[in-house]
């Protein structure tokens, strides 16, 4: 540790004011604070400060992302080997998963950090830890088969247009990871439509087509129910809940997202109001649509609402995307409404607009835009209760 | 008795609490007044270096209100006048004589007080240098004596770490305190004496005098917090407040006819070796309080409390209002991979460290524990704000210079407790931003 510390200390002079690499100070600072907790003292009262900082805050989100991430690696390899009729023993499947998923993650972090560095240097602000989360969230919401260059374009759009042009972390309106995903969803619909999950896994197998549950649900014939139609394709409720079916990298397993949600709520990083509100919104809307369903209507209308919870990326979205504090509302009641609306909109998009099978992404982005408005109304109501104090 | 319960706020589980023992200190060699540390005043000196002064001689007055006089806390010779940038008066240092002489005033007896009218009493308080103990909300400046306030709050303890225990300085002084309350009653419509539930000994000591009790974590019991939770109309915003120990000083000064300089102070903090109450006098040098009872290493001297106090060099003196000296270790060496540690010994409001499992006292140093980042709207500050401000929105109004909007957000109710800054994970100086905006607004108002 001493060696690393000395290394930083001896190179610091180049990066501080007057040094020849002065402009690259944010990069130096970000690297140094990764290794060492800075020893800055407080300048004004309060003279002591809480131990939590943004790095720790974001590390916990990453920690909570680990269960779906690791499962996602396994599942990707498993689905690939299954399709190529290769051995499905754990080690080889996991290695295959790493082989497919890791390049996506590396591209996402690499390209994303490049933009972060560029903006930090030009705009002279420190590099925020927020990107550690964005950079991991983004690849986890992609189909594993997405070409890497598309992932690079997507994360660039997410970071630059979704975040940096608003002024960087803390000032963005939309969730940057979802903005990037939405971009490739609309720009390259063939790869992202959710209808075909294509594996191009080197020499093992050329292509593999397998419909995701959401796409299947939209294809259900009028005479059938969605549940039985899914079951015919081998997608029972428990399988959907556990997540070992083709889908996005980490969005398939509701169980592991639930574990992530429990971690985040326990340590107090994610708002339980948003998550519970989202689940409620989804169930209530699902039941309401059940009431509307008749013999002649779309079979999707009569789908058991609990299926909505486990299908597609809802669990992942509501746990990790909707709870992003920057793009979510800050007030308590607004959080309930925000979560509820995300759940409700997800169902509505799924049921009434099968062209966009993944409703949760659009629902969250839509509610991101409304978050400041929800906050505004709640703050107005709250301020009315105050006794005016103008001195 | 009205009881107020405050749910928001936070008690630090910090190590270094003082015992309730008290020690009498011998006379110091020097005492000083620090005009710089008295908020808002513009001092106009009436003494200069080399002058001989008595206890109670006028040293300077407030240029804004020349009737507010600041008196000498010692008898001897002014040996130094320290000036800062732009000729700001930092300190007036007095070397004490072997036997100090006093300025004497008429003493006022219990019965004498009844005959004095409000106007006359005001002049007495102003002339004897004790008026400035009474301060006015919401800006916490010296009270404007041309107004009759809706109420005066006498505060004893707001839970800020390491303030003198009221039971120590009130012990056996109930009569004097009662006299002080009678003085204050002549100035305002009502006087509220606030007792803290966390200090049951005070309630016993002041049996029958307490009108309000306050329950809850820091800063429950602070005047600003009390007024926020009890007020029914905007007219009460301009209430006055005074600390219980200063009530004793006023009463003592009037009763004895000499300027009272006795104070009970506290020496505490994890970097001090002996932590206790100290009976001494106003304006003592910090070194005199510490007397070597400090751990080796880099130590920060905090005068006036961990949350609201200021850092002073160890050669400095106690301020006019401050009665607490906290010694804290300065920040340590950088910690390798600090953000990954489980944190059994890292005190926190949040649940991201294992220390959250217990509430035992932990050592704290002056480390910022992170770097300044943009606000991510986590809303933690609003969870602890004792006066229901939404600091995460209010500070942005301030930075955008939206005066109307931050007033509407309740900026002037801000108790300046510093909790928002304490727990901000982005390490933003939220409280400083709000406090400075308040002061700026006050100065603009004139």
PDB file of N, CA and C in Angstrom, chain B residues 339-375:
ATOM      1  N   UNK B 339     -13.555   2.799   1.039  1.00  0.00           N
ATOM      2  CA  UNK B 339     -14.988   2.654   0.775  1.00  0.00           C
ATOM      3  C   UNK B 339     -15.452   1.199   0.803  1.00  0.00           C
ATOM      4  N   UNK B 340     -14.487   0.277   0.937  1.00  0.00           N
ATOM      5  CA  UNK B 340     -14.870  -1.128   0.971  1.00  0.00           C
ATOM      6  C   UNK B 340     -14.937  -1.697   2.390  1.00  0.00           C
ATOM      7  N   UNK B 341     -14.457  -0.938   3.387  1.00  0.00           N
ATOM      8  CA  UNK B 341     -14.344  -1.527   4.714  1.00  0.00           C
ATOM      9  C   UNK B 341     -15.725  -1.785   5.314  1.00  0.00           C
ATOM     10  N   UNK B 342     -15.839  -2.835   6.165  1.00  0.00           N
ATOM     11  CA  UNK B 342     -17.152  -3.131   6.748  1.00  0.00           C
ATOM     12  C   UNK B 342     -17.621  -2.037   7.699  1.00  0.00           C
ATOM     13  N   UNK B 343     -16.681  -1.341   8.323  1.00  0.00           N
ATOM     14  CA  UNK B 343     -17.040  -0.172   9.114  1.00  0.00           C
ATOM     15  C   UNK B 343     -17.659  -0.448  10.467  1.00  0.00           C
ATOM     16  N   UNK B 344     -17.053  -1.345  11.241  1.00  0.00           N
ATOM     17  CA  UNK B 344     -17.564  -1.561  12.598  1.00  0.00           C
ATOM     18  C   UNK B 344     -17.375  -0.323  13.453  1.00  0.00           C
ATOM     19  N   UNK B 345     -16.314   0.425  13.191  1.00  0.00           N
ATOM     20  CA  UNK B 345     -16.016   1.575  14.039  1.00  0.00           C
ATOM     21  C   UNK B 345     -16.256   2.885  13.309  1.00  0.00           C
ATOM     22  N   UNK B 346     -17.025   2.824  12.223  1.00  0.00           N
ATOM     23  CA  UNK B 346     -17.272   4.059  11.486  1.00  0.00           C
ATOM     24  C   UNK B 346     -18.676   4.549  11.777  1.00  0.00           C
ATOM     25  N   UNK B 347     -18.792   5.566  12.602  1.00  0.00           N
ATOM     26  CA  UNK B 347     -20.128   6.019  12.970  1.00  0.00           C
ATOM     27  C   UNK B 347     -20.884   6.573  11.763  1.00  0.00           C
ATOM     28  N   UNK B 348     -22.163   6.270  11.693  1.00  0.00           N
ATOM     29  CA  UNK B 348     -22.930   6.740  10.560  1.00  0.00           C
ATOM     30  C   UNK B 348     -24.408   6.817  10.889  1.00  0.00           C
ATOM     31  N   UNK B 349     -25.074   7.714  10.202  1.00  0.00           N
ATOM     32  CA  UNK B 349     -26.531   7.818  10.304  1.00  0.00           C
ATOM     33  C   UNK B 349     -27.174   6.720   9.476  1.00  0.00           C
ATOM     34  N   UNK B 350     -26.474   6.298   8.442  1.00  0.00           N
ATOM     35  CA  UNK B 350     -27.052   5.385   7.454  1.00  0.00           C
ATOM     36  C   UNK B 350     -26.862   3.932   7.900  1.00  0.00           C
ATOM     37  N   UNK B 351     -27.284   3.028   7.041  1.00  0.00           N
ATOM     38  CA  UNK B 351     -27.155   1.616   7.389  1.00  0.00           C
ATOM     39  C   UNK B 351     -26.116   0.934   6.502  1.00  0.00           C
ATOM     40  N   UNK B 352     -25.192   1.714   5.945  1.00  0.00           N
ATOM     41  CA  UNK B 352     -24.236   1.119   5.020  1.00  0.00           C
ATOM     42  C   UNK B 352     -22.940   0.718   5.712  1.00  0.00           C
ATOM     43  N   UNK B 353     -22.888   0.878   7.026  1.00  0.00           N
ATOM     44  CA  UNK B 353     -21.722   0.417   7.771  1.00  0.00           C
ATOM     45  C   UNK B 353     -22.237  -0.464   8.893  1.00  0.00           C
ATOM     46  N   UNK B 354     -21.407  -1.419   9.290  1.00  0.00           N
ATOM     47  CA  UNK B 354     -21.878  -2.326  10.330  1.00  0.00           C
ATOM     48  C   UNK B 354     -22.003  -1.642  11.683  1.00  0.00           C
ATOM     49  N   UNK B 355     -21.408  -0.460  11.808  1.00  0.00           N
ATOM     50  CA  UNK B 355     -21.567   0.267  13.069  1.00  0.00           C
ATOM     51  C   UNK B 355     -23.026   0.619  13.302  1.00  0.00           C
ATOM     52  N   UNK B 356     -23.842   0.561  12.263  1.00  0.00           N
ATOM     53  CA  UNK B 356     -25.255   0.899  12.406  1.00  0.00           C
ATOM     54  C   UNK B 356     -25.972  -0.094  13.316  1.00  0.00           C
ATOM     55  N   UNK B 357     -25.356  -1.248  13.555  1.00  0.00           N
ATOM     56  CA  UNK B 357     -26.015  -2.251  14.383  1.00  0.00           C
ATOM     57  C   UNK B 357     -25.995  -1.888  15.866  1.00  0.00           C
ATOM     58  N   UNK B 358     -25.074  -1.012  16.251  1.00  0.00           N
ATOM     59  CA  UNK B 358     -25.053  -0.641  17.664  1.00  0.00           C
ATOM     60  C   UNK B 358     -24.985   0.878  17.763  1.00  0.00           C
ATOM     61  N   UNK B 359     -25.393   1.389  18.935  1.00  0.00           N
ATOM     62  CA  UNK B 359     -25.362   2.845  19.088  1.00  0.00           C
ATOM     63  C   UNK B 359     -24.296   3.236  20.099  1.00  0.00           C
ATOM     64  N   UNK B 360     -23.271   2.426  20.256  1.00  0.00           N
ATOM     65  CA  UNK B 360     -22.248   2.769  21.232  1.00  0.00           C
ATOM     66  C   UNK B 360     -21.414   3.941  20.711  1.00  0.00           C
ATOM     67  N   UNK B 361     -20.806   4.648  21.653  1.00  0.00           N
ATOM     68  CA  UNK B 361     -20.025   5.828  21.279  1.00  0.00           C
ATOM     69  C   UNK B 361     -18.765   5.442  20.514  1.00  0.00           C
ATOM     70  N   UNK B 362     -18.493   6.175  19.462  1.00  0.00           N
ATOM     71  CA  UNK B 362     -17.329   5.889  18.636  1.00  0.00           C
ATOM     72  C   UNK B 362     -16.502   7.152  18.472  1.00  0.00           C
ATOM     73  N   UNK B 363     -15.205   6.946  18.262  1.00  0.00           N
ATOM     74  CA  UNK B 363     -14.315   8.089  18.067  1.00  0.00           C
ATOM     75  C   UNK B 363     -14.592   8.701  16.695  1.00  0.00           C
ATOM     76  N   UNK B 364     -14.579  10.030  16.628  1.00  0.00           N
ATOM     77  CA  UNK B 364     -14.748  10.693  15.346  1.00  0.00           C
ATOM     78  C   UNK B 364     -13.615  11.684  15.180  1.00  0.00           C
ATOM     79  N   UNK B 365     -13.153  11.804  13.954  1.00  0.00           N
ATOM     80  CA  UNK B 365     -12.149  12.820  13.685  1.00  0.00           C
ATOM     81  C   UNK B 365     -12.715  13.822  12.679  1.00  0.00           C
ATOM     82  N   UNK B 366     -11.863  14.761  12.298  1.00  0.00           N
ATOM     83  CA  UNK B 366     -12.358  15.853  11.456  1.00  0.00           C
ATOM     84  C   UNK B 366     -12.254  15.533   9.975  1.00  0.00           C
ATOM     85  N   UNK B 367     -12.236  14.258   9.629  1.00  0.00           N
ATOM     86  CA  UNK B 367     -12.150  13.890   8.220  1.00  0.00           C
ATOM     87  C   UNK B 367     -13.499  14.143   7.543  1.00  0.00           C
ATOM     88  N   UNK B 368     -13.416  14.591   6.328  1.00  0.00           N
ATOM     89  CA  UNK B 368     -14.638  14.818   5.549  1.00  0.00           C
ATOM     90  C   UNK B 368     -15.247  13.484   5.108  1.00  0.00           C
ATOM     91  N   UNK B 369     -14.459  12.439   5.140  1.00  0.00           N
ATOM     92  CA  UNK B 369     -14.892  11.097   4.732  1.00  0.00           C
ATOM     93  C   UNK B 369     -15.419  11.066   3.311  1.00  0.00           C
ATOM     94  N   UNK B 370     -14.755  11.708   2.423  1.00  0.00           N
ATOM     95  CA  UNK B 370     -15.187  11.644   1.034  1.00  0.00           C
ATOM     96  C   UNK B 370     -14.836  12.928   0.326  1.00  0.00           C
ATOM     97  N   UNK B 371     -15.315  13.042  -0.878  1.00  0.00           N
ATOM     98  CA  UNK B 371     -15.045  14.239  -1.665  1.00  0.00           C
ATOM     99  C   UNK B 371     -16.346  14.900  -2.049  1.00  0.00           C
ATOM    100  N   UNK B 372     -16.250  16.170  -2.357  1.00  0.00           N
ATOM    101  CA  UNK B 372     -17.441  16.908  -2.742  1.00  0.00           C
ATOM    102  C   UNK B 372     -17.923  16.421  -4.111  1.00  0.00           C
ATOM    103  N   UNK B 373     -19.195  16.124  -4.185  1.00  0.00           N
ATOM    104  CA  UNK B 373     -19.810  15.667  -5.425  1.00  0.00           C
ATOM    105  C   UNK B 373     -21.119  16.425  -5.625  1.00  0.00           C
ATOM    106  N   UNK B 374     -21.735  16.198  -6.793  1.00  0.00           N
ATOM    107  CA  UNK B 374     -23.023  16.842  -7.034  1.00  0.00           C
ATOM    108  C   UNK B 374     -24.099  16.193  -6.164  1.00  0.00           C
ATOM    109  N   UNK B 375     -25.132  16.972  -5.847  1.00  0.00           N
ATOM    110  CA  UNK B 375     -26.254  16.440  -5.067  1.00  0.00           C
ATOM    111  C   UNK B 375     -26.979  15.398  -5.905  1.00  0.00           C
TER     112      UNK B 375
END
